[in-house]
Coordinates of C-alpha atoms and ligand atoms in Angstrom, one line a residue:
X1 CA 31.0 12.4 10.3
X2 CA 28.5 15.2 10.0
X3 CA 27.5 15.7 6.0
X4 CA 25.1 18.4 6.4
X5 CA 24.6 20.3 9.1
X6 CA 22.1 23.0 10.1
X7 CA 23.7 26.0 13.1
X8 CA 21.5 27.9 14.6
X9 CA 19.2 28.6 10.9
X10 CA 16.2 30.6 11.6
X11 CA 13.7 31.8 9.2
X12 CA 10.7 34.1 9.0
X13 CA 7.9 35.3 7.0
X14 CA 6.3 38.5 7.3
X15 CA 4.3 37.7 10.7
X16 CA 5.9 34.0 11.0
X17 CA 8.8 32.2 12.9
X18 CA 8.6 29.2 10.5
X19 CA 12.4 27.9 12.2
X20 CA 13.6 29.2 15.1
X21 CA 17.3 28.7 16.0
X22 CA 17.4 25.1 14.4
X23 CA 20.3 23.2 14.6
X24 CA 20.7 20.0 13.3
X25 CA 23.3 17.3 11.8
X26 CA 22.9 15.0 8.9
X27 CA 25.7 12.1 9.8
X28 CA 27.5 9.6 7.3
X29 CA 25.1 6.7 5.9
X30 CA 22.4 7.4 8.1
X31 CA 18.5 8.0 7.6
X32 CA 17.5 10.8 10.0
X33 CA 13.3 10.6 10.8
X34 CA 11.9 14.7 10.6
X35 CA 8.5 14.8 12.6
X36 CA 6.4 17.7 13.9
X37 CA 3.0 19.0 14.1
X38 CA 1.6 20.6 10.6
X39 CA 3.2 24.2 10.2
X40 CA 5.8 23.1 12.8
X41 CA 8.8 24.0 10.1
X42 CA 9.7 20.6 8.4
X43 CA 9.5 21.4 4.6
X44 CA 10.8 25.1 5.6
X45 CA 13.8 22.9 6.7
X46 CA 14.3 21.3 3.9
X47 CA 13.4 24.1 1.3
X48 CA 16.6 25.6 3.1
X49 CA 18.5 22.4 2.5
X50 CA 17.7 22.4 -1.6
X51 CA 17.9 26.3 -1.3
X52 CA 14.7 27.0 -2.4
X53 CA 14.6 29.5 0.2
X54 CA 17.6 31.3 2.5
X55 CA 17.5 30.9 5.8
X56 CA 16.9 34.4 7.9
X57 CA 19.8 33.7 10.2
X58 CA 22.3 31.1 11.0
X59 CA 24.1 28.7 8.2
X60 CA 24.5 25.5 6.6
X61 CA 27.5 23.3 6.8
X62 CA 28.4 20.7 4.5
X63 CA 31.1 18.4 5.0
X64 CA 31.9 20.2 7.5
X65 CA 32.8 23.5 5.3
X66 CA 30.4 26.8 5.7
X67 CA 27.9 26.7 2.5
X68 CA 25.6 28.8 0.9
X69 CA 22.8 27.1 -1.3
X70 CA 21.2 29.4 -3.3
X71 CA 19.3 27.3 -5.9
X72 CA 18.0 24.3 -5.8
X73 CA 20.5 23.8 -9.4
X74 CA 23.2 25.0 -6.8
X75 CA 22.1 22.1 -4.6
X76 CA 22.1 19.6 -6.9
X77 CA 25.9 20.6 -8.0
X78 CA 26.3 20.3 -4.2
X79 CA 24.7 16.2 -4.0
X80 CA 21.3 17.8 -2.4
X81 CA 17.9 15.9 -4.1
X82 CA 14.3 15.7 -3.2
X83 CA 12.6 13.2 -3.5
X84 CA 9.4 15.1 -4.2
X85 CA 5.8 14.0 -4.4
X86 CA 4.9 12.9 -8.4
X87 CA 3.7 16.3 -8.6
X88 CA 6.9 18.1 -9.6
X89 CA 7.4 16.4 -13.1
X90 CA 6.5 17.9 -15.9
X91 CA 4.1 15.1 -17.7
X92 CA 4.4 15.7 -21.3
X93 CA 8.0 15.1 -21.6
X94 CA 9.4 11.3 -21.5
X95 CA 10.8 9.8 -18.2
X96 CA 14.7 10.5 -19.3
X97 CA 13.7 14.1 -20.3
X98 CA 12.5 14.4 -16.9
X99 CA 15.2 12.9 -15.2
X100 CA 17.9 14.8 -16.9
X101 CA 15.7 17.7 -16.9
X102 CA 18.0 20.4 -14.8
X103 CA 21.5 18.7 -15.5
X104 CA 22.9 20.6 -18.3
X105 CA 26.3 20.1 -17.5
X106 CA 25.5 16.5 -17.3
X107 CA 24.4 17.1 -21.0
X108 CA 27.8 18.8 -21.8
X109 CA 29.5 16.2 -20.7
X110 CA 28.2 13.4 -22.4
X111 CA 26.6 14.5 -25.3
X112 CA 23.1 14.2 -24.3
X113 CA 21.6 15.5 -26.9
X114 CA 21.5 12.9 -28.8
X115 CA 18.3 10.6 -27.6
X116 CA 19.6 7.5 -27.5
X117 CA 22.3 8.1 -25.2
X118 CA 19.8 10.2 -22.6
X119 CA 17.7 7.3 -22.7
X120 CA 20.4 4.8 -21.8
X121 CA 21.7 7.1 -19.2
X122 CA 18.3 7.3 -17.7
X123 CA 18.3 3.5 -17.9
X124 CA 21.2 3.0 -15.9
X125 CA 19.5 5.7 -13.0
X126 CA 16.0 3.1 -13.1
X127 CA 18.1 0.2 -13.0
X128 CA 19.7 1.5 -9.4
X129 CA 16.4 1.4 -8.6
X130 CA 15.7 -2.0 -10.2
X131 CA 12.7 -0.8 -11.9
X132 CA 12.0 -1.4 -16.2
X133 CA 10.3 2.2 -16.5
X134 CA 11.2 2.6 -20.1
X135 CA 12.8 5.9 -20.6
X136 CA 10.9 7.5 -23.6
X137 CA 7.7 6.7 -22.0
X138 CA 6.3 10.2 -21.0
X139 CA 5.6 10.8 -17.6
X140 CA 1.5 10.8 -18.4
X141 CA 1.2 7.4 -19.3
X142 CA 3.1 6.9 -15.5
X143 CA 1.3 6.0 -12.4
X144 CA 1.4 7.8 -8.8
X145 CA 4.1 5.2 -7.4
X146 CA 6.0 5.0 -11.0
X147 CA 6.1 8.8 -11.4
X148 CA 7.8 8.9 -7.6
X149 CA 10.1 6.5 -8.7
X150 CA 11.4 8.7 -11.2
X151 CA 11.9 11.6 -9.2
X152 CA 14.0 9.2 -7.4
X153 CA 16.1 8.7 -10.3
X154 CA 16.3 12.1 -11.5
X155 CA 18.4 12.4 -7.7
X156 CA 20.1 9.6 -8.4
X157 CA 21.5 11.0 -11.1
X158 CA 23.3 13.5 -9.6
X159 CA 25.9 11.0 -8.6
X160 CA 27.0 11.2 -11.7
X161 CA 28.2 14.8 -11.4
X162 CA 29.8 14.4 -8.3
X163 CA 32.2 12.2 -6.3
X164 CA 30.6 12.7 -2.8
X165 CA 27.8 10.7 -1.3
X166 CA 24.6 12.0 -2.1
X167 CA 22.2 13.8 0.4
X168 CA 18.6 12.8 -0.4
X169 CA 15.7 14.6 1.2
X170 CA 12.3 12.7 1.4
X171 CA 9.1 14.4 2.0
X172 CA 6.2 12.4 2.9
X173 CA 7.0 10.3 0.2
X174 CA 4.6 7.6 1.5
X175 CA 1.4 9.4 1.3
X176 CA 0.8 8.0 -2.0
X177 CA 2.0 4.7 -1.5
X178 CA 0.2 1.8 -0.9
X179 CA 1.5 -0.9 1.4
X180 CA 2.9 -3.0 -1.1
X181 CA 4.7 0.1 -2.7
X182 CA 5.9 1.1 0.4
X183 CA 8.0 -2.1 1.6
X184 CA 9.2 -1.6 -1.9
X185 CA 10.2 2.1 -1.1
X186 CA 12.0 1.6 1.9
X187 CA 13.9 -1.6 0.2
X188 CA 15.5 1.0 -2.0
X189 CA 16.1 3.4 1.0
X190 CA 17.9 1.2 2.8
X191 CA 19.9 0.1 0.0
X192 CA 21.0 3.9 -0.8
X193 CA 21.5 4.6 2.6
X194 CA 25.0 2.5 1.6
X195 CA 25.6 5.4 -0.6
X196 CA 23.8 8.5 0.7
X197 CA 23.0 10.2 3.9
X198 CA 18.7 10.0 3.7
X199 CA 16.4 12.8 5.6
X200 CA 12.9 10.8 5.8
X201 CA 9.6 13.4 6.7
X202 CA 6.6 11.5 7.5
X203 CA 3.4 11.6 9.5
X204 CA 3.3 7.9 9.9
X205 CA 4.8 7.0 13.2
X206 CA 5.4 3.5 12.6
X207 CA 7.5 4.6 9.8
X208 CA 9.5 7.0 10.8
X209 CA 10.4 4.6 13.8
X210 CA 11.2 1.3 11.5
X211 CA 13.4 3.2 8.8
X212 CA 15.2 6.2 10.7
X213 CA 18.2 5.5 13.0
X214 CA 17.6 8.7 14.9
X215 CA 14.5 10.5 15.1
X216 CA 14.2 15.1 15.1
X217 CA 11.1 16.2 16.5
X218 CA 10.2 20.0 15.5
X219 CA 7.6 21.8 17.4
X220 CA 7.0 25.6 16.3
X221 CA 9.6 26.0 14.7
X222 CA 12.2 24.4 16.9
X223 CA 14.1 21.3 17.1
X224 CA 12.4 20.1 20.7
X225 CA 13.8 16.5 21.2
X226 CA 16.3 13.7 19.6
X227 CA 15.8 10.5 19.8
X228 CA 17.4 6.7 18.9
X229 CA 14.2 4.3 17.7
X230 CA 15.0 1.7 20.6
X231 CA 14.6 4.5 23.4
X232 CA 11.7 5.6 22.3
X233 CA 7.8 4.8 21.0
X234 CA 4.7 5.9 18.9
X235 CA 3.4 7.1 23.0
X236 CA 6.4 9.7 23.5
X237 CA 6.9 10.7 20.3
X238 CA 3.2 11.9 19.5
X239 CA 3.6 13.8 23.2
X240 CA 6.4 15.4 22.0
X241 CA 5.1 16.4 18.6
X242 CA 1.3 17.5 20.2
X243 CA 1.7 18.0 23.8
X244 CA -0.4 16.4 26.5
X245 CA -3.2 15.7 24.8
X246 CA -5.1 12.0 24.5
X247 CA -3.4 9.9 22.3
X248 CA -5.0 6.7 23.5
X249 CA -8.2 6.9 21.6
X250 CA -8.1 8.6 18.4
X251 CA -11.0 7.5 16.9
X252 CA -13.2 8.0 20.1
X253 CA -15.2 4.8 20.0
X254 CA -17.1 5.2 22.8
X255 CA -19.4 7.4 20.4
X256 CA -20.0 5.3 17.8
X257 CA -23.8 4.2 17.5
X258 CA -25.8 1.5 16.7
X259 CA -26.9 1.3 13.1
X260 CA -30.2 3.3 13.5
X261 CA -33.5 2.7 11.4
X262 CA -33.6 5.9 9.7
X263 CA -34.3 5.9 6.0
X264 CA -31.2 6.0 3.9
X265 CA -29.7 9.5 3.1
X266 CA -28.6 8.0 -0.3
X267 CA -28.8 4.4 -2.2
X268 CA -27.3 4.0 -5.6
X269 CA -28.8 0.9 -8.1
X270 CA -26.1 -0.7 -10.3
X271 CA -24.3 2.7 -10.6
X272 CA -21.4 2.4 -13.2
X273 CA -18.5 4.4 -14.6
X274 CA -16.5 2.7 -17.7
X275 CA -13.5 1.3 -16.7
X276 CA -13.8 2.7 -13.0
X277 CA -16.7 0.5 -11.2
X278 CA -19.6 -2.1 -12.1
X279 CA -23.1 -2.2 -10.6
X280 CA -22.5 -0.8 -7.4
X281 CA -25.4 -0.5 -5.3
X282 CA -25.5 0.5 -1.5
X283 CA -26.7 2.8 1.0
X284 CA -26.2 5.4 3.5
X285 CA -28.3 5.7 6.2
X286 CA -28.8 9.7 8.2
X287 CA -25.8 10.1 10.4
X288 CA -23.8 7.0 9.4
X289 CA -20.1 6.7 9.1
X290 CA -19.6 4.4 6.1
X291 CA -15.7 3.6 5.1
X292 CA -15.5 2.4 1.6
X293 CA -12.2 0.4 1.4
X294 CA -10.1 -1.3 -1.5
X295 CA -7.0 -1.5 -2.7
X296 CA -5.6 1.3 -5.5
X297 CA -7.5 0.4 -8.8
X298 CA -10.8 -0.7 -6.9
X299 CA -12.6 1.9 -8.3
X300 CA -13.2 3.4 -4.2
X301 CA -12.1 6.9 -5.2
X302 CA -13.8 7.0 -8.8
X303 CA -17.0 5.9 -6.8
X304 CA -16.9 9.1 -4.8
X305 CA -16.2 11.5 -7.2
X306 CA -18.9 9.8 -9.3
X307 CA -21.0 10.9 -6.2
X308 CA -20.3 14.6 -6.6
X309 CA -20.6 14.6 -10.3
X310 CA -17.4 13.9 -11.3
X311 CA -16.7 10.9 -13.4
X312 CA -17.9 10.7 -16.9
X313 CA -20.6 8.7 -18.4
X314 CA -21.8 7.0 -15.5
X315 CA -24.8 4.7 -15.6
X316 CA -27.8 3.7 -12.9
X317 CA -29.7 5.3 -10.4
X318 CA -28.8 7.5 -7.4
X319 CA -31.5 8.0 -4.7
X320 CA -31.1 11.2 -2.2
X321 CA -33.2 11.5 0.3
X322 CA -36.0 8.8 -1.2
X323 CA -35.7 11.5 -4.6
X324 CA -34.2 10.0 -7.8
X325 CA -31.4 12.9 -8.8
X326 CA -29.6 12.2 -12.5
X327 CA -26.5 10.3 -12.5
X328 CA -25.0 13.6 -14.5
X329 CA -26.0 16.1 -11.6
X330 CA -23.0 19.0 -11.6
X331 CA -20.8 19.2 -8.5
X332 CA -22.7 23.0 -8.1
X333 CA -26.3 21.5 -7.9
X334 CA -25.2 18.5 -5.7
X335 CA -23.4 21.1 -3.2
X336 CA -27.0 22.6 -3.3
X337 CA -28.7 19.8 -2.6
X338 CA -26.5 19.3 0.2
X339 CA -24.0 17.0 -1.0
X340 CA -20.1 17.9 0.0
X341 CA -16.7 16.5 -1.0
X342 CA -13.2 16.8 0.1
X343 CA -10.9 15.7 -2.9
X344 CA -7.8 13.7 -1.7
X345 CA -5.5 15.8 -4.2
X346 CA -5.9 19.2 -2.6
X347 CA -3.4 21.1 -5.0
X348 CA -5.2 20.3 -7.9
X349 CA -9.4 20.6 -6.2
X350 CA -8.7 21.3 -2.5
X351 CA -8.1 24.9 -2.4
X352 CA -7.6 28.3 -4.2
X353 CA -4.8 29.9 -4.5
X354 CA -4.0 33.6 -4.7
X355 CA -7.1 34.0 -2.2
X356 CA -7.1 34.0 1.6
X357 CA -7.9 31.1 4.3
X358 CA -11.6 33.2 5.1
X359 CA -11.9 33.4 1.2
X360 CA -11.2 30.1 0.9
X361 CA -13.4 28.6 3.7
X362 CA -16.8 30.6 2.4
X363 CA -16.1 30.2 -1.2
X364 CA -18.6 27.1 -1.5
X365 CA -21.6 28.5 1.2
X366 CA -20.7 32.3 1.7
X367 CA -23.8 33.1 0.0
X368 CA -26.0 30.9 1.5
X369 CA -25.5 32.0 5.0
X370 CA -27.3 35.1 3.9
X371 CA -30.7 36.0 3.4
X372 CA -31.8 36.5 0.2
X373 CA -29.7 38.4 -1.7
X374 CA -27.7 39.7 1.5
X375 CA -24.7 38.0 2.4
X376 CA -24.0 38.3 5.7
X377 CA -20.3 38.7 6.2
X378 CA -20.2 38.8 9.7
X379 CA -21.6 35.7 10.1
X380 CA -19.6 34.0 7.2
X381 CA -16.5 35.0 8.9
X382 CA -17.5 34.5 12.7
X383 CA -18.2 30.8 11.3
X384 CA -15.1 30.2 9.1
X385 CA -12.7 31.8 12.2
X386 CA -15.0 28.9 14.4
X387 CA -13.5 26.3 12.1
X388 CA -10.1 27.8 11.8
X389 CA -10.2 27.4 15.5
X390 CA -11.8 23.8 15.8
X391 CA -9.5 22.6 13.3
X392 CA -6.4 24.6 14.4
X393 CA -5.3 25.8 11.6
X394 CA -1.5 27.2 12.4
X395 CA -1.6 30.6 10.7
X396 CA -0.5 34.3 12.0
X397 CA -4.2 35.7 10.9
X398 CA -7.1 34.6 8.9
X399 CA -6.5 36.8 6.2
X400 CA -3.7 35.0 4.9
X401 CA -3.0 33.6 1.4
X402 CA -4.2 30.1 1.6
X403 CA -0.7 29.2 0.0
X404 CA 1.2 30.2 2.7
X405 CA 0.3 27.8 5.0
X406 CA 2.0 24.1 5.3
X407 CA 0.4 21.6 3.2
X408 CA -1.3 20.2 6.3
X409 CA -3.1 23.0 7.5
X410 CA -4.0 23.5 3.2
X411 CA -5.7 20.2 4.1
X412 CA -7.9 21.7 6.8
X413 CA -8.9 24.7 5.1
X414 CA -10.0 22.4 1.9
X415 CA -12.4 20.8 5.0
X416 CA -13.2 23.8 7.1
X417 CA -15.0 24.8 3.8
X418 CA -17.4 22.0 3.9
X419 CA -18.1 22.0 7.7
X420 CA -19.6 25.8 7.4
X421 CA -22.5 24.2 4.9
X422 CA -25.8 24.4 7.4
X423 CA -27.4 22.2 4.8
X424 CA -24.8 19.7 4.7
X425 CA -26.5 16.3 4.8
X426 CA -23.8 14.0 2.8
X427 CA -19.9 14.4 3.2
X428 CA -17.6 12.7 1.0
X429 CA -13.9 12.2 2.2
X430 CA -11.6 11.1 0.2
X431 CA -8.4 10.3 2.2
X432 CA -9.2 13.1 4.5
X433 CA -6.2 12.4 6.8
X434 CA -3.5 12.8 4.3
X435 CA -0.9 15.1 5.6
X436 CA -2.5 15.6 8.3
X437 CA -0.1 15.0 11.8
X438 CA -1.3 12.8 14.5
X439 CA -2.9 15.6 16.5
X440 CA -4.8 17.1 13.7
X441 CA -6.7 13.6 12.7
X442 CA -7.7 13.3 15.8
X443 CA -9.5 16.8 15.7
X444 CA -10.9 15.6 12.7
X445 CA -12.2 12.5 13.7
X446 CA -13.8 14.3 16.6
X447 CA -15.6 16.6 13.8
X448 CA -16.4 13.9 11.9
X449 CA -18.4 12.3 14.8
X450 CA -20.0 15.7 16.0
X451 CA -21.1 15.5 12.3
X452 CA -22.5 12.1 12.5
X453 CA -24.4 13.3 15.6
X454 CA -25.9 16.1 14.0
X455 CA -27.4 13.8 11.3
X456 CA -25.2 14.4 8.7
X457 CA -24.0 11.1 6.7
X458 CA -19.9 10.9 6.3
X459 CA -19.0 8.4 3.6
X460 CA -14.6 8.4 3.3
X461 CA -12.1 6.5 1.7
X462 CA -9.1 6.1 3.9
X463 CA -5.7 5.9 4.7
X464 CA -5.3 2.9 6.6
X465 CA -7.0 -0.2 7.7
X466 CA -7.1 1.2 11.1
X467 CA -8.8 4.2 10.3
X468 CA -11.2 2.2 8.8
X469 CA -12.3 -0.2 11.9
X470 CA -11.5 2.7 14.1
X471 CA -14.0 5.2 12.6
X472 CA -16.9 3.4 10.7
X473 CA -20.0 1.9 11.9
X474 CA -20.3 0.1 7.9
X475 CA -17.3 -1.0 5.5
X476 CA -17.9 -1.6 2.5
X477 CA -15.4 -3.1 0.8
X478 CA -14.5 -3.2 -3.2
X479 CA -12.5 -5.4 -5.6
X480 CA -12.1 -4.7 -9.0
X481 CA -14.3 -2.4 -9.3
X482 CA -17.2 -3.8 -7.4
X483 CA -18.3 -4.1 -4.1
X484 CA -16.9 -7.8 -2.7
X485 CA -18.0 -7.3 0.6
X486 CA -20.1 -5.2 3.5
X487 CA -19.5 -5.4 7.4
X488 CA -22.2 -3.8 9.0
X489 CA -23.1 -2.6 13.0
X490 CA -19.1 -2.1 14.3
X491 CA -21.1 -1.1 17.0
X492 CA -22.1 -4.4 17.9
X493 CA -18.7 -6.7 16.6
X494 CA -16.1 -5.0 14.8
X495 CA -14.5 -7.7 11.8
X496 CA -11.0 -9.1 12.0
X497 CA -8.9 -6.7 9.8
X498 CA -7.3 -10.4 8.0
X499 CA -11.5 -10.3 7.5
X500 CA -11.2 -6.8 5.4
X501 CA -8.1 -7.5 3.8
X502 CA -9.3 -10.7 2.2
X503 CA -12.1 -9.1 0.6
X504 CA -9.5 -6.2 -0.9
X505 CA -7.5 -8.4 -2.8
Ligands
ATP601 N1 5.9 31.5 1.8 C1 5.5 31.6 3.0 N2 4.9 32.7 3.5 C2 4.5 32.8 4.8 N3 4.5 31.8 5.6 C3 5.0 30.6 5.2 C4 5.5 30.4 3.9 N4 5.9 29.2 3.8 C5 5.7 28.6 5.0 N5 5.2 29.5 5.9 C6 4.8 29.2 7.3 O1 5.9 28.6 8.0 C7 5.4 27.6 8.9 C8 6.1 26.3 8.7 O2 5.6 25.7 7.5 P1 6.2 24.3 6.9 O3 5.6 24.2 5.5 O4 7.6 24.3 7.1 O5 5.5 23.3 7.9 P2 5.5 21.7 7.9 O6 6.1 21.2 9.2 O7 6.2 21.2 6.7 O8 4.0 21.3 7.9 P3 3.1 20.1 7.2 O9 3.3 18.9 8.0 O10 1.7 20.7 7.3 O11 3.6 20.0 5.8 C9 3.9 27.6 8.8 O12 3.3 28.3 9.8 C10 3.6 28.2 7.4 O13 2.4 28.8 7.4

């Protein structure tokens, strides 16, 4: 039986189709897959579903009786959640503050305001979960996975105001996840799905095809193809999502080098951060991909942003370009000296808001594409519509607020800014695929190795252990905050990944 059903919804912005005649059933116990291209209408599609936004034309069924969401409240009266990324929480109120947050009538009913009986109520939502997240912790003290968890129970809770099963909506609820977490993740989907109908948006392939029973792919706005995961494979589905183009070689190995003899771009000595990482020193040789890999709590990430400046009271020495440069450099005078760095939490560093993409894109170099004094607009914008271009950003023009785009192509833009640097020597990435769709990292990979040839050094922090071996010519891999092991020259013998993995943990 169908339990919430999309006929014929369309939606539009001024100047964009985000959903174009989409219709599209959620059935009885089932977890339906959502993929599609950055800006191809997913979260549009769900933003309808929690009524965040009104769709242009067409309506929403549920159970099979014409509905109109207008809140997201309304929603949650209805049995519509999101699951959303950790970011939605507000973190200085306690777990069961948060979970009970926007249930008032809840509160009515049970005389929630009264602590203890909020907290045992939000005990009994963790416990579905089978997770001890005591309930007057507040949210700050929480991590990443922990803090998704509990936007997992404030849906949960719902079922508590109603009698129907729940409809729970996940978007890219992975992306923060590591593997471990993730297994754990889809435990608890599949156990709901007893209970619930589950919509599941991802990027990853693999896991939209081992969790969904059926599989939407949206292209531009439409609903282009359905399919069952036994008739289909990771091969049709990114042709369906990005068209014709390669799929077989993402990470275009053919073009990786031999590890040349030039001098290093930068070495570090014994560089430390309290409570982050220990007496870390390596280098970074002109042009060379080097993937720094770990698992969460490594001290990978810190070490990056300790590169750009900033991490607090870090300790050692930092050699760029055969110059010593303090180990308390600001972010400004390493972008100066040529240094770049694409955060992996775009919404809080990535990009700024209330100013457009071209805004966005020359906000770190505008100036220095000038001469002098003179910035030379033209040529700032001719080379931040090149990148729009290169990286296919999906927008109606360039003069658009950088908010209205999809969080992918937010992504891009956060890079496009760094790629416009013509003194760019060092680029740090920190998870620079992150919501980015299949097609889009492979643009990026190709910049990335245009960029390698061109001298400049890329050291990232990635997503996957296939990223890694697919794009690096060095790993370097850390444990506990220090660096447990370095494979060098892919070019010449790439490690077993079991290799890589035992160093990690
Ligand atoms: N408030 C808005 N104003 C204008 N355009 C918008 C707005 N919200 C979304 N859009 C546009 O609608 C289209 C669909 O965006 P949506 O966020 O649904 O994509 P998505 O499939 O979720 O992408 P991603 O995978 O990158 O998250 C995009 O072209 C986007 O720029």
């Amino acid at each position: 039986m169908s339990v919430l059903a999309a006929r014929h919804v369309s939606k539009s912005y001024p100047g964009v189709r985000a959903l174009a005649d989409v219709s599209m059933e959620l059935r009885e116990n089932e977890i339906l897959g959502l993929i599609g291209q950055n800006g191809s209408g997913k979260s549009t599609l769900l933003k309808i579903f929690t009524g965040v936004e009104q769709p242009t034309e067409g309506s929403l069924l549920l159970r099979g009786q014409q509905t109109i969401i207008r809140s997201p409240l309304a929603a949650a009266a209805l049995g519509i959640g999101m699951v959303h990324q950790e970011q939605s929480l507000i973190t200085n109120l306690t777990v069961a503050e948060n979970i009970f947050f926007d249930k008032h009538a809840l509160g009515k009913r049970y005389g929630f305001y009264n602590w203890r009986s909020l907290n045992k109520a939000a005990e009994r939502q963790l416990a579905k979960l089978e997770c001890e997240i005591p309930p007057d912790l507040k949210v700050e003290k929480l991590s990443f996975p922990e803090r998704q968890l509990v936007e997992f129970a404030k849906v949960l809770a719902v079922e508590e105001l109603i009698d129907d099963q729940l409809v729970i909506l996940f978007d890219e609820p992975t992306s923060l996840l590591s593997p471990s977490e993730i297994e754990g993740l889809f435990r608890q989907i599949r156990r709901l799905k007893e209970r619930a109908s589950i919509v599941f948006v991802s990027h990853r392939m693999d896991e939209v095809l081992e969790i969904s029973d059926r599989v939407h792919v949206m292209s531009n706005g439409e609903n282009v193809a359905e399919r069952t995961p036994s008739e289909t494979d990771h091969k049709e589905l990114y042709h369906l999502m990005v068209g014709s183009r390669r799929s077989e070689d993402y990470f275009l190995e053919e073009r990786r080098r031999p590890t040349s003899a030039a001098p290093p771009r930068l070495e570090t000595h014994r560089l430390s951060a309290p409570g982050a990482f220990k007496d870390v020193s390596f280098a970074i040789r002109q042009g060379e991909i080097l993937a720094l890999t770990g698992v969460a709590g490594s001290g990978a990430e810190e070490f990056c942003r300790a590169l750009f400046g900033l991490e607090e009271g870090v300790t050692g020495k930092i050699i760029f370009n055969g110059k010593e440069h303090p180990v308390d450099a600001r972010p400004s005078d390493l972008i100066a000296e040529g240094i770049g760095y694409v955060a992996a939490e775009r919404k809080l560093e990535g990009v700024v808001t209330g100013r457009t993409i071209v805004d966005n894109i020359v906000l770190s170099f505008g100036s220095k594409l000038g001469k002098g004094l003179f910035i030379d607009r033209d040529r700032e914008i001719s080379s931040a519509l090149h990148w729009i271009a290169r990286l296919k950003v999906k927008t109606p023009n360039a003069a658009e607020y950088v908010e209205r785009l999809s969080g992918g192509n937010q992504q891009k833009v956060s890079l496009a800014k760094w790629l416009l640097s013509e003194n760019l020597q060092l680029l740090i990435l920190d998870h620079p695929t992150r919501g980015l769709d299949p097609g889009a990292k492979a643009d990026l990979f190709e910049a990335i190795r245009d960029l390698s040839d061109q001298g400049i050094s890329i050291l990232f922090v990635s997503e996957t252990l296939e990223e890694t071996l697919g794009m690096a010519d060095t790993i370097v891999v850390m444990r506990d905050g220090q660096v447990s092991a370095t494979f060098s020259d892919l070019f010449h013998a790439k490690p077993a990944p079991e290799a890589i993995v035992e160093a990690m943990v």
